[in-house]
XYZ file of N, CA and C in Angstrom:
819
model
N 0.809 -1.198 0.000
C 0.000 0.000 0.000
C 0.849 1.257 0.000
N 2.157 1.120 -0.251
C 3.048 2.292 -0.284
C 3.627 2.432 -1.684
N 3.728 3.669 -2.134
C 4.314 3.944 -3.438
C 5.734 4.471 -3.320
N 6.102 4.936 -2.131
C 7.444 5.458 -1.920
C 7.825 5.261 -0.459
N 9.035 5.707 -0.107
C 9.530 5.576 1.259
C 9.619 6.923 1.962
N 8.980 7.931 1.400
C 9.029 9.270 1.970
C 8.185 9.361 3.231
N 8.481 10.345 4.064
C 7.654 10.585 5.237
C 6.233 10.891 4.781
N 5.234 10.331 5.425
C 3.849 10.498 4.956
C 3.284 11.887 5.246
N 2.266 12.244 4.478
C 1.520 13.481 4.727
C 2.407 14.709 4.734
N 2.235 15.532 5.769
C 2.972 16.785 5.890
C 4.153 16.664 6.855
N 4.599 15.428 7.091
C 5.662 15.234 8.070
C 6.956 15.949 7.668
N 7.298 15.941 6.396
C 8.519 16.611 5.955
C 8.419 18.115 6.180
N 7.250 18.696 5.896
C 7.052 20.131 6.139
C 7.118 20.439 7.630
N 6.533 19.564 8.439
C 6.578 19.751 9.886
C 8.009 19.723 10.394
N 8.803 18.784 9.895
C 10.198 18.695 10.301
C 10.955 19.962 9.958
N 10.713 20.513 8.764
C 11.389 21.746 8.354
C 10.997 22.909 9.259
N 9.720 23.016 9.593
C 9.250 24.101 10.456
C 9.851 23.993 11.853
N 9.866 22.795 12.400
C 10.412 22.608 13.746
C 11.918 22.854 13.751
N 12.609 22.388 12.713
C 14.051 22.589 12.631
C 14.386 24.068 12.526
N 13.594 24.802 11.759
C 13.813 26.237 11.613
C 13.603 26.961 12.939
N 12.563 26.576 13.650
C 12.289 27.200 14.950
C 13.379 26.856 15.957
N 13.810 25.600 15.976
C 14.859 25.181 16.902
C 16.150 25.942 16.656
N 16.443 26.195 15.388
C 17.648 26.947 15.053
C 17.549 28.383 15.554
N 16.389 28.993 15.413
C 16.202 30.387 15.836
C 16.334 30.547 17.345
N 15.789 29.589 18.085
C 15.819 29.702 19.553
C 16.998 28.949 20.149
N 17.879 28.420 19.263
C 19.092 27.721 19.685
C 18.781 26.578 20.656
N 17.852 25.734 20.231
C 17.424 24.584 21.027
C 17.792 23.287 20.299
N 18.371 22.310 20.996
C 18.695 21.032 20.340
C 17.438 20.360 19.797
N 17.590 19.691 18.668
C 16.456 19.029 18.030
C 16.763 17.548 17.849
N 15.855 16.719 18.339
C 15.938 15.271 18.125
C 14.689 14.829 17.387
N 14.861 14.042 16.345
C 13.747 13.523 15.568
C 13.439 12.108 16.055
N 12.228 11.901 16.539
C 11.795 10.594 17.018
C 10.873 9.994 15.964
N 11.244 8.814 15.471
C 10.511 8.176 14.388
C 9.747 6.968 14.931
N 8.416 7.028 14.822
C 7.569 5.887 15.163
C 7.077 5.293 13.853
N 7.620 4.153 13.493
C 7.236 3.523 12.226
C 7.453 2.029 12.336
N 6.618 1.295 11.625
C 6.754 -0.146 11.621
C 7.680 -0.655 10.542
N 8.088 0.231 9.638
C 8.994 -0.165 8.561
C 9.839 1.039 8.167
N 10.630 0.860 7.131
C 11.613 1.858 6.743
C 10.953 3.076 6.108
N 11.440 4.264 6.479
C 11.116 5.505 5.784
C 12.435 6.195 5.452
N 12.423 7.020 4.427
C 13.635 7.709 4.001
C 13.919 8.863 4.965
N 14.976 8.741 5.740
C 15.355 9.763 6.717
C 16.570 10.554 6.262
N 16.869 10.508 4.979
C 18.078 11.175 4.488
C 18.038 12.681 4.701
N 16.859 13.287 4.601
C 16.761 14.735 4.803
C 17.127 15.095 6.233
N 16.596 14.351 7.196
C 16.923 14.609 8.598
C 18.380 14.280 8.885
N 18.882 13.213 8.267
C 20.258 12.789 8.505
C 21.260 13.839 8.031
N 20.953 14.501 6.937
C 21.882 15.486 6.375
C 21.642 16.906 6.883
N 20.613 17.100 7.714
C 20.263 18.433 8.218
C 21.101 18.740 9.458
N 21.950 19.754 9.373
C 22.834 20.099 10.494
C 22.065 20.572 11.718
N 20.803 20.933 11.531
C 19.997 21.385 12.670
C 19.462 20.223 13.492
N 19.536 19.027 12.943
C 19.057 17.838 13.638
C 20.223 17.211 14.396
N 20.095 17.154 15.714
C 21.177 16.629 16.529
C 21.130 15.128 16.727
N 19.955 14.533 16.589
C 19.833 13.092 16.818
C 18.576 12.569 16.141
N 18.628 11.301 15.755
C 17.466 10.593 15.221
C 17.292 9.330 16.050
N 16.088 9.148 16.585
C 15.797 7.991 17.421
C 14.639 7.222 16.813
N 14.899 5.989 16.371
C 13.823 5.137 15.851
C 13.330 4.250 16.978
N 12.012 4.241 17.189
C 11.451 3.493 18.315
C 10.438 2.443 17.883
N 10.190 2.291 16.583
C 9.192 1.328 16.140
C 7.820 1.726 16.645
N 7.078 0.776 17.190
C 5.807 1.047 17.873
C 6.038 0.710 19.345
N 6.316 1.698 20.188
C 6.867 1.425 21.517
C 5.890 0.911 22.565
N 4.590 1.073 22.389
C 3.660 0.545 23.379
C 3.373 1.499 24.518
N 2.752 0.981 25.577
C 2.212 1.804 26.659
C 3.273 2.637 27.373
N 4.436 2.059 27.625
C 5.490 2.766 28.349
C 6.449 3.479 27.405
N 6.056 3.617 26.153
C 6.944 4.216 25.164
C 7.342 5.640 25.480
N 6.396 6.434 25.973
C 6.703 7.829 26.275
C 7.810 7.963 27.298
N 7.713 7.198 28.387
C 8.751 7.243 29.418
C 10.086 6.752 28.872
N 10.048 5.677 28.078
C 11.285 5.117 27.534
C 11.967 6.107 26.591
N 11.179 6.789 25.757
C 11.743 7.775 24.834
C 12.370 8.928 25.600
N 11.666 9.428 26.612
C 12.195 10.535 27.416
C 13.497 10.132 28.106
N 13.527 8.931 28.684
C 14.746 8.469 29.354
C 15.906 8.365 28.379
N 15.621 7.936 27.155
C 16.675 7.814 26.154
C 17.192 9.185 25.718
N 16.276 10.103 25.438
C 16.678 11.420 24.937
C 17.426 12.238 25.984
N 17.052 12.096 27.258
C 17.691 12.868 28.313
C 18.851 12.129 28.965
N 19.228 10.989 28.403
C 20.413 10.299 28.867
C 20.255 9.532 30.154
N 19.027 9.291 30.592
C 18.816 8.508 31.803
C 19.228 7.060 31.569
N 18.937 6.545 30.374
C 19.322 5.185 30.015
C 20.331 5.210 28.874
N 21.115 4.160 28.802
C 22.084 4.001 27.718
C 22.105 2.528 27.321
N 20.929 2.062 26.911
C 20.740 0.627 26.614
C 20.205 0.435 25.201
N 20.736 1.190 24.273
C 20.232 1.163 22.906
C 20.569 -0.149 22.193
N 19.751 -0.474 21.195
C 19.968 -1.682 20.421
C 20.591 -1.370 19.079
N 20.323 -2.234 18.117
C 20.806 -2.049 16.747
C 19.659 -2.297 15.781
N 19.723 -1.633 14.650
C 18.615 -1.686 13.707
C 18.388 -3.096 13.177
N 17.139 -3.572 13.228
C 16.835 -4.900 12.698
C 16.518 -4.894 11.207
N 16.649 -3.745 10.555
C 16.328 -3.631 9.131
C 17.385 -2.792 8.431
N 17.423 -2.902 7.108
C 18.260 -2.052 6.268
C 17.453 -0.806 5.902
N 18.047 0.369 6.099
C 17.351 1.627 5.822
C 17.726 2.131 4.433
N 16.767 2.025 3.510
C 16.976 2.497 2.144
C 16.571 3.965 2.039
N 17.110 4.636 1.048
C 16.593 5.946 0.681
C 15.458 5.744 -0.321
N 14.764 6.808 -0.652
C 13.643 6.687 -1.583
C 14.106 6.308 -2.987
N 15.409 6.473 -3.255
C 15.938 6.068 -4.566
C 15.743 4.573 -4.795
N 15.566 3.816 -3.730
C 15.319 2.382 -3.863
C 14.065 2.118 -4.691
N 13.069 2.993 -4.583
C 11.814 2.786 -5.313
C 11.976 3.030 -6.809
N 13.081 3.660 -7.206
C 13.365 3.838 -8.628
C 14.024 2.591 -9.216
N 14.555 1.756 -8.342
C 15.222 0.535 -8.786
C 14.342 -0.700 -8.620
N 13.350 -0.601 -7.735
C 12.531 -1.769 -7.439
C 11.118 -1.342 -7.074
N 10.143 -2.140 -7.471
C 8.780 -1.923 -7.021
C 8.671 -2.408 -5.583
N 7.930 -1.686 -4.763
C 7.833 -2.055 -3.360
C 7.087 -3.371 -3.157
N 6.363 -3.828 -4.183
C 5.691 -5.119 -4.065
C 6.502 -6.247 -4.701
N 7.761 -5.968 -5.050
C 8.666 -6.989 -5.570
C 9.525 -7.465 -4.403
N 9.255 -8.665 -3.929
C 9.937 -9.164 -2.746
C 11.046 -10.162 -3.062
N 11.526 -10.147 -4.288
C 12.667 -10.997 -4.623
C 13.867 -10.564 -3.786
N 14.523 -11.503 -3.160
C 15.649 -11.180 -2.290
C 16.933 -10.940 -3.071
N 17.217 -11.791 -4.041
C 18.499 -11.731 -4.730
C 18.491 -10.658 -5.815
N 19.626 -9.993 -6.022
C 19.704 -8.961 -7.061
C 19.611 -9.553 -8.458
N 19.161 -8.748 -9.393
C 19.047 -9.170 -10.792
C 19.608 -8.051 -11.667
N 20.898 -8.100 -11.999
C 21.520 -7.047 -12.801
C 20.852 -6.836 -14.151
N 20.229 -7.868 -14.707
C 19.628 -7.747 -16.036
C 18.491 -6.736 -16.053
N 17.858 -6.502 -14.924
C 16.796 -5.504 -14.871
C 17.081 -4.395 -13.863
N 18.349 -4.316 -13.442
C 18.753 -3.254 -12.530
C 18.206 -3.381 -11.125
N 17.846 -4.600 -10.743
C 17.265 -4.811 -9.415
C 18.375 -5.062 -8.398
N 18.442 -4.280 -7.299
C 19.572 -4.370 -6.376
C 19.434 -5.427 -5.291
N 18.289 -6.124 -5.233
C 18.082 -7.093 -4.166
C 17.549 -6.420 -2.910
N 17.279 -7.254 -1.919
C 16.731 -6.764 -0.651
C 17.482 -7.352 0.533
N 17.381 -6.653 1.638
C 17.945 -7.009 2.940
C 19.467 -6.981 2.918
N 20.045 -6.960 4.107
C 21.504 -6.886 4.215
C 22.185 -8.091 3.596
N 21.469 -9.188 3.448
C 22.084 -10.395 2.911
C 22.378 -10.271 1.417
N 21.558 -9.483 0.702
C 21.697 -9.452 -0.755
C 21.773 -8.045 -1.355
N 21.356 -7.019 -0.644
C 21.258 -5.677 -1.224
C 22.628 -5.183 -1.685
N 22.700 -4.759 -2.936
C 23.966 -4.314 -3.522
C 24.100 -2.800 -3.572
N 23.049 -2.070 -3.189
C 23.106 -0.617 -3.185
C 23.757 -0.076 -1.923
N 23.669 1.236 -1.773
C 24.238 1.912 -0.597
C 23.097 2.365 0.307
N 22.893 1.719 1.445
C 21.793 2.118 2.328
C 22.114 3.391 3.080
N 21.071 4.032 3.563
C 21.289 5.188 4.429
C 21.909 4.726 5.738
N 21.317 3.688 6.327
C 21.878 3.043 7.513
C 21.869 1.530 7.262
N 22.970 0.860 7.510
C 22.985 -0.587 7.275
C 22.251 -1.346 8.372
N 21.854 -2.546 8.071
C 21.328 -3.457 9.078
C 22.338 -3.547 10.226
N 21.850 -3.402 11.462
C 22.744 -3.477 12.607
C 23.307 -2.142 13.044
N 22.949 -1.057 12.354
C 23.448 0.260 12.742
C 22.868 0.651 14.098
N 23.640 1.378 14.873
C 23.131 1.840 16.154
C 24.193 2.612 16.917
N 23.770 3.682 17.588
C 24.680 4.520 18.371
C 24.321 4.423 19.848
N 25.259 4.846 20.687
C 25.005 4.905 22.115
C 25.764 6.086 22.705
N 25.565 6.348 23.998
C 26.193 7.495 24.644
C 27.588 7.167 25.178
N 28.257 6.242 24.568
C 29.639 5.926 24.891
C 30.253 5.273 23.668
N 31.498 4.858 23.760
C 32.188 4.272 22.614
C 32.857 2.967 23.037
N 32.956 2.036 22.076
C 33.549 0.730 22.344
C 34.613 0.415 21.305
N 35.623 -0.331 21.739
C 36.586 -0.945 20.829
C 36.369 -2.448 20.874
N 36.639 -3.115 19.738
C 36.271 -4.520 19.624
C 37.468 -5.390 19.236
N 37.364 -6.661 19.603
C 38.320 -7.676 19.198
C 37.536 -8.924 18.815
N 38.100 -9.709 17.892
C 37.438 -10.937 17.474
C 38.478 -11.952 17.036
N 38.395 -13.162 17.598
C 39.244 -14.268 17.164
C 38.365 -15.509 17.047
N 38.793 -16.469 16.241
C 38.059 -17.722 16.076
C 39.015 -18.880 16.253
N 38.534 -19.941 16.915
C 39.364 -21.115 17.162
C 38.586 -22.370 16.826
N 39.242 -23.286 16.112
C 38.602 -24.550 15.763
C 38.365 -25.391 17.011
N 37.331 -26.207 16.970
C 36.994 -27.098 18.075
C 37.185 -28.533 17.595
N 37.900 -29.339 18.350
C 38.158 -30.723 17.952
C 36.973 -31.620 18.288
N 36.929 -32.779 17.632
C 35.887 -33.756 17.934
C 35.994 -34.216 19.394
N 37.220 -34.268 19.909
C 37.411 -34.687 21.298
C 36.741 -33.698 22.245
N 36.904 -32.399 21.968
C 36.262 -31.389 22.807
C 34.752 -31.519 22.754
N 34.207 -31.795 21.569
C 32.761 -31.959 21.440
C 32.268 -33.158 22.251
N 33.016 -34.266 22.174
C 32.576 -35.464 22.881
C 32.611 -35.250 24.385
N 33.596 -34.507 24.849
C 33.687 -34.241 26.289
C 32.571 -33.312 26.765
N 32.137 -32.395 25.871
C 31.107 -31.438 26.261
C 29.701 -31.997 26.082
N 29.601 -33.198 25.471
C 28.296 -33.818 25.323
C 27.441 -33.220 24.228
N 28.055 -32.560 23.224
C 27.294 -31.979 22.125
C 26.706 -33.094 21.276
N 25.427 -32.971 20.918
C 24.742 -34.029 20.183
C 25.308 -34.179 18.785
N 25.313 -35.407 18.295
C 25.759 -35.665 16.927
C 24.863 -34.926 15.954
N 25.476 -34.373 14.898
C 24.717 -33.621 13.914
C 24.659 -32.147 14.219
N 25.012 -31.773 15.463
C 25.042 -30.363 15.831
C 26.410 -30.002 16.382
N 27.426 -30.785 16.019
C 28.766 -30.588 16.553
C 29.280 -29.186 16.256
N 29.899 -28.619 17.278
C 30.579 -27.348 17.063
C 31.805 -27.573 16.191
N 32.060 -26.645 15.307
C 33.285 -26.710 14.522
C 34.234 -25.583 14.908
N 33.712 -24.568 15.598
C 34.553 -23.449 16.003
C 33.865 -22.663 17.099
N 34.649 -21.862 17.773
C 34.129 -20.890 18.718
C 34.717 -19.539 18.351
N 33.859 -18.555 18.219
C 34.309 -17.189 17.962
C 34.258 -16.430 19.283
N 35.370 -15.828 19.634
C 35.469 -15.071 20.873
C 35.482 -13.581 20.539
N 34.476 -12.875 21.024
C 34.356 -11.440 20.771
C 34.533 -10.688 22.078
N 35.139 -9.521 21.998
C 35.349 -8.703 23.181
C 35.061 -7.251 22.842
N 34.518 -6.537 23.813
C 34.249 -5.106 23.662
C 34.772 -4.386 24.893
N 35.476 -3.301 24.672
C 35.989 -2.482 25.773
C 35.325 -1.094 25.709
N 34.782 -0.676 26.814
C 34.160 0.645 26.894
C 35.258 1.693 27.014
N 35.461 2.466 25.957
C 36.498 3.506 25.943
C 35.885 4.891 26.090
N 34.594 4.934 26.439
C 33.926 6.207 26.648
C 33.901 6.587 28.119
N 33.017 7.497 28.457
C 32.954 8.022 29.815
C 31.677 7.647 30.545
N 30.836 6.793 29.936
C 29.575 6.423 30.557
C 29.381 4.917 30.555
N 28.673 4.425 31.583
C 28.233 3.040 31.544
C 27.286 2.864 30.359
N 27.230 1.665 29.829
C 26.293 1.436 28.732
C 26.304 0.008 28.244
N 25.267 -0.332 27.484
C 25.167 -1.642 26.851
C 25.817 -1.605 25.479
N 26.272 -2.762 25.043
C 26.720 -2.930 23.661
C 26.114 -4.219 23.132
N 25.712 -4.188 21.864
C 25.169 -5.365 21.203
C 26.163 -5.819 20.144
N 26.719 -6.996 20.340
C 27.683 -7.553 19.401
C 26.942 -8.342 18.330
N 27.221 -8.049 17.077
C 26.644 -8.771 15.948
C 27.770 -9.503 15.230
N 27.645 -10.811 15.136
C 28.670 -11.605 14.460
C 28.208 -11.909 13.041
N 28.874 -11.293 12.070
C 28.557 -11.471 10.657
C 29.574 -12.410 10.002
N 29.164 -12.968 8.866
C 30.072 -13.789 8.076
C 29.770 -13.607 6.602
N 30.817 -13.685 5.797
C 30.672 -13.691 4.338
C 31.144 -15.043 3.836
N 30.311 -15.758 3.073
C 30.704 -17.086 2.587
C 31.673 -16.982 1.414
N 32.252 -18.101 1.015
C 33.056 -18.097 -0.208
C 32.199 -17.644 -1.393
N 32.793 -16.904 -2.302
C 32.085 -16.377 -3.475
C 30.857 -15.565 -3.049
N 31.017 -14.772 -2.000
C 29.906 -13.972 -1.484
C 29.353 -13.063 -2.567
N 28.028 -13.039 -2.700
C 27.371 -12.196 -3.683
C 27.388 -12.753 -5.098
N 27.921 -13.942 -5.274
C 27.982 -14.551 -6.596
C 27.128 -15.824 -6.621
N 26.597 -16.123 -7.811
C 25.839 -17.368 -8.017
C 24.692 -17.506 -7.021
N 24.064 -16.388 -6.685
C 22.921 -16.423 -5.783
C 23.271 -16.504 -4.316
N 24.554 -16.496 -3.991
C 24.940 -16.569 -2.585
C 24.792 -15.203 -1.909
N 24.501 -15.193 -0.610
C 24.368 -13.910 0.085
C 25.706 -13.193 0.192
N 25.643 -11.880 0.296
C 26.847 -11.078 0.508
C 27.359 -11.264 1.928
N 26.427 -11.434 2.852
C 26.782 -11.635 4.242
C 25.605 -12.286 4.964
N 25.877 -12.886 6.106
C 24.834 -13.482 6.940
C 25.124 -13.113 8.387
N 24.081 -13.037 9.184
C 24.225 -12.810 10.614
C 24.243 -14.169 11.306
N 25.351 -14.493 11.961
C 25.482 -15.787 12.618
C 24.910 -15.776 14.032
N 25.143 -14.695 14.766
C 24.704 -14.663 16.154
C 24.839 -13.244 16.690
N 24.324 -13.034 17.883
C 24.451 -11.737 18.523
C 24.413 -11.913 20.035
N 24.894 -10.903 20.749
C 24.881 -10.943 22.208
C 24.862 -9.520 22.740
N 24.106 -9.308 23.799
C 24.079 -7.999 24.463
C 24.957 -8.050 25.709
N 25.845 -7.091 25.807
C 26.665 -6.913 26.996
C 26.059 -5.775 27.802
N 25.615 -6.065 29.005
C 24.861 -5.087 29.787
C 25.751 -4.344 30.793
N 25.486 -3.043 30.899
C 26.093 -2.202 31.941
C 27.610 -2.327 31.977
N 28.245 -2.103 30.851
C 29.704 -2.129 30.767
C 30.229 -0.769 31.222
N 31.033 -0.754 32.272
C 31.510 0.510 32.837
C 32.726 0.998 32.052
N 33.037 2.283 32.103
C 34.200 2.807 31.388
C 35.484 2.062 31.774
N 36.230 1.666 30.761
C 37.468 0.943 30.975
C 37.310 -0.556 31.073
N 36.084 -1.037 31.224
C 35.864 -2.473 31.369
C 35.894 -3.166 30.014
N 36.452 -4.379 30.011
C 36.474 -5.233 28.829
C 35.598 -6.449 29.098
N 34.607 -6.673 28.230
C 33.667 -7.759 28.420
C 33.738 -8.691 27.209
N 33.587 -9.999 27.435
C 33.708 -10.973 26.363
C 32.412 -11.738 26.140
N 32.271 -12.276 24.939
C 31.164 -13.172 24.591
C 31.724 -14.262 23.697
N 31.267 -15.484 23.906
C 31.715 -16.618 23.099
C 30.550 -17.133 22.265
N 30.772 -17.285 20.971
C 29.747 -17.777 20.051
C 30.140 -19.167 19.553
N 29.319 -20.165 19.869
C 29.563 -21.507 19.347
C 29.057 -21.595 17.915
N 29.905 -22.079 17.024
C 29.560 -22.188 15.609
C 29.461 -23.656 15.227
N 28.344 -24.042 14.640
C 28.122 -25.422 14.215
C 28.177 -25.506 12.695
N 28.110 -26.721 12.186
C 28.112 -26.908 10.740
C 26.959 -26.172 10.079
N 25.815 -26.117 10.765
C 24.653 -25.449 10.188
C 24.926 -23.967 9.916
N 25.824 -23.372 10.695
C 26.149 -21.957 10.479
C 26.864 -21.733 9.157
N 27.450 -22.775 8.593
C 28.208 -22.646 7.354
C 27.503 -23.310 6.180
N 26.210 -23.514 6.333
C 25.404 -24.061 5.240
C 24.739 -22.944 4.444
N 24.583 -23.190 3.153
C 23.840 -22.307 2.265
C 22.802 -23.135 1.525
N 21.772 -22.479 1.032
C 20.732 -23.140 0.257
C 21.071 -23.017 -1.226
N 21.119 -24.145 -1.940
C 21.456 -24.100 -3.360
C 20.210 -23.879 -4.220
N 20.408 -23.939 -5.549
C 19.315 -23.641 -6.480
C 18.154 -24.625 -6.362
N 18.415 -25.807 -5.824
C 17.359 -26.814 -5.702
C 16.672 -26.779 -4.339
N 17.090 -25.827 -3.488
C 16.483 -25.721 -2.171
C 17.129 -26.592 -1.117
N 18.248 -27.228 -1.456
C 18.938 -28.101 -0.514
C 20.010 -27.315 0.244
N 20.180 -27.659 1.514
C 21.207 -27.021 2.326
C 22.469 -27.869 2.306
N 23.623 -27.195 2.184
C 24.900 -27.889 2.188
C 25.970 -26.945 2.697
N 26.972 -27.510 3.361
C 28.088 -26.700 3.839
C 28.832 -26.112 2.640
N 29.085 -24.839 2.676
C 29.815 -24.162 1.598
C 31.300 -24.188 1.923
N 32.046 -24.962 1.162
C 33.475 -25.086 1.434
C 34.213 -23.867 0.915
N 35.336 -23.590 1.540
C 36.139 -22.446 1.134
C 36.353 -21.498 2.290
N 36.792 -20.303 1.973
C 37.148 -19.335 3.007
C 35.952 -18.475 3.395
N 35.603 -18.532 4.654
C 34.564 -17.674 5.238
C 35.235 -16.558 6.025
N 34.687 -15.345 5.922
C 35.199 -14.216 6.710
C 34.200 -13.884 7.802
N 34.704 -13.692 8.999
C 33.879 -13.308 10.140
C 34.282 -11.923 10.624
N 33.300 -11.156 11.066
C 33.597 -9.847 11.657
C 32.456 -9.427 12.572
N 32.769 -8.474 13.436
C 31.753 -7.848 14.280
C 31.228 -6.651 13.524
N 29.911 -6.559 13.392
C 29.372 -5.568 12.482
C 28.451 -4.578 13.131
N 27.858 -3.747 12.243
C 28.003 -3.827 10.783
C 29.374 -3.373 10.319
N 29.798 -3.869 9.162
C 31.114 -3.514 8.636
C 31.124 -2.049 8.244
N 32.085 -1.319 8.780
C 32.198 0.106 8.504
C 33.582 0.411 7.954
N 33.654 1.455 7.140
C 34.940 1.834 6.545
C 35.899 2.295 7.638
N 37.168 1.970 7.457
C 38.186 2.466 8.372
C 38.404 1.609 9.599
N 37.713 0.477 9.717
C 37.903 -0.373 10.876
C 39.228 -1.128 10.770
N 39.845 -1.336 11.919
C 41.111 -2.047 11.957
C 40.913 -3.514 11.612
N 41.947 -4.131 11.055
C 41.859 -5.548 10.682
C 41.666 -6.433 11.903
N 42.008 -5.950 13.097
C 41.855 -6.792 14.271
C 40.386 -7.004 14.636
N 39.494 -6.305 13.960
C 38.074 -6.523 14.185
C 37.560 -7.726 13.400
N 38.396 -8.310 12.569
C 37.951 -9.413 11.728
C 38.780 -10.668 12.000
N 38.183 -11.801 11.703
C 38.896 -13.076 11.781
C 38.489 -13.896 10.579
N 39.420 -14.610 10.001
C 39.121 -15.433 8.843
C 39.174 -16.905 9.234
N 38.192 -17.653 8.778
C 38.189 -19.084 9.004
C 37.917 -19.773 7.675
N 38.210 -21.069 7.616
C 37.987 -21.827 6.397
C 37.281 -23.142 6.719
N 36.249 -23.424 5.980
C 35.547 -24.697 6.111
C 35.801 -25.505 4.846
N 36.288 -26.734 5.013
C 36.598 -27.575 3.858
C 35.740 -28.841 3.895
N 35.076 -29.142 2.801
C 34.259 -30.349 2.705
C 35.022 -31.422 1.949
N 35.180 -32.602 2.576
C 35.811 -33.745 1.917
C 34.680 -34.653 1.435
N 34.314 -34.525 0.185
C 33.130 -35.205 -0.337
C 33.242 -36.729 -0.273
N 34.442 -37.265 -0.479
C 34.578 -38.715 -0.559
C 34.211 -39.406 0.753
N 34.627 -38.803 1.867
C 34.351 -39.462 3.138
C 33.167 -38.876 3.862
N 32.625 -37.794 3.327
C 31.500 -37.157 3.971
C 31.859 -36.363 5.206
N 33.184 -36.221 5.459
C 33.609 -35.484 6.632
C 33.701 -34.001 6.307
N 33.602 -33.206 7.347
C 33.768 -31.764 7.220
C 34.895 -31.350 8.132
N 35.889 -30.706 7.573
C 37.036 -30.250 8.360
C 36.957 -28.744 8.533
N 37.295 -28.317 9.724
C 37.380 -26.871 9.985
C 38.835 -26.502 10.142
N 39.276 -25.510 9.374
C 40.684 -25.149 9.407
C 40.822 -23.669 9.715
């Protein structure tokens, strides 16, 4: 029922009027967006008069108190975006009722969602800010069959690796951080394969300034499976890249770890290297 991703009705005019007034009276302006899906916020994002944008979805009965606590800094427990934020230019490349996930260069279709979208989003899936800053580390280690047997992991769900993620609060305030573990499969974005996948996530609560907190992600064979053209799932052999996301320009290489999954077809075994 939508023809574009623009703010509905007179919302854009209202934003301009409020921004103009805020500038005249030298008052900070925060834009609070209540929406169940993506709207184009590029105008607000590029407006120097707008100091913050807060997306709250449909917050419910206690939403007013929660929004006030967030805007006035009472809480610092923000999450990360569960969707990819497109600009309205997306509607020039795709019909909003076209739900094909994979891109189709033959008709200029860029695909949908963070797994396949080839365009440049306004905000990527997993984007999110908080009132402090974190530095991250990520390493991955293979898990032996002996370790699995000792831990009692069921056959067919054996761990092949553990990814160890760490976040250090380098800001001046206590706060939560949400770690998102992404991976890119071999030949990512080619032959119908996703550009990236979300393997797991974890929230680190109330991390104080200077504190370093860790999270361990168990990775099983299912995490390295892809669906082929026939709808069958199979482990994708080759080099997989792991990182804490969303991936942003200028991040240090220590934020990433590379692992390799190799399938030995003759014996049916899967080796993690």
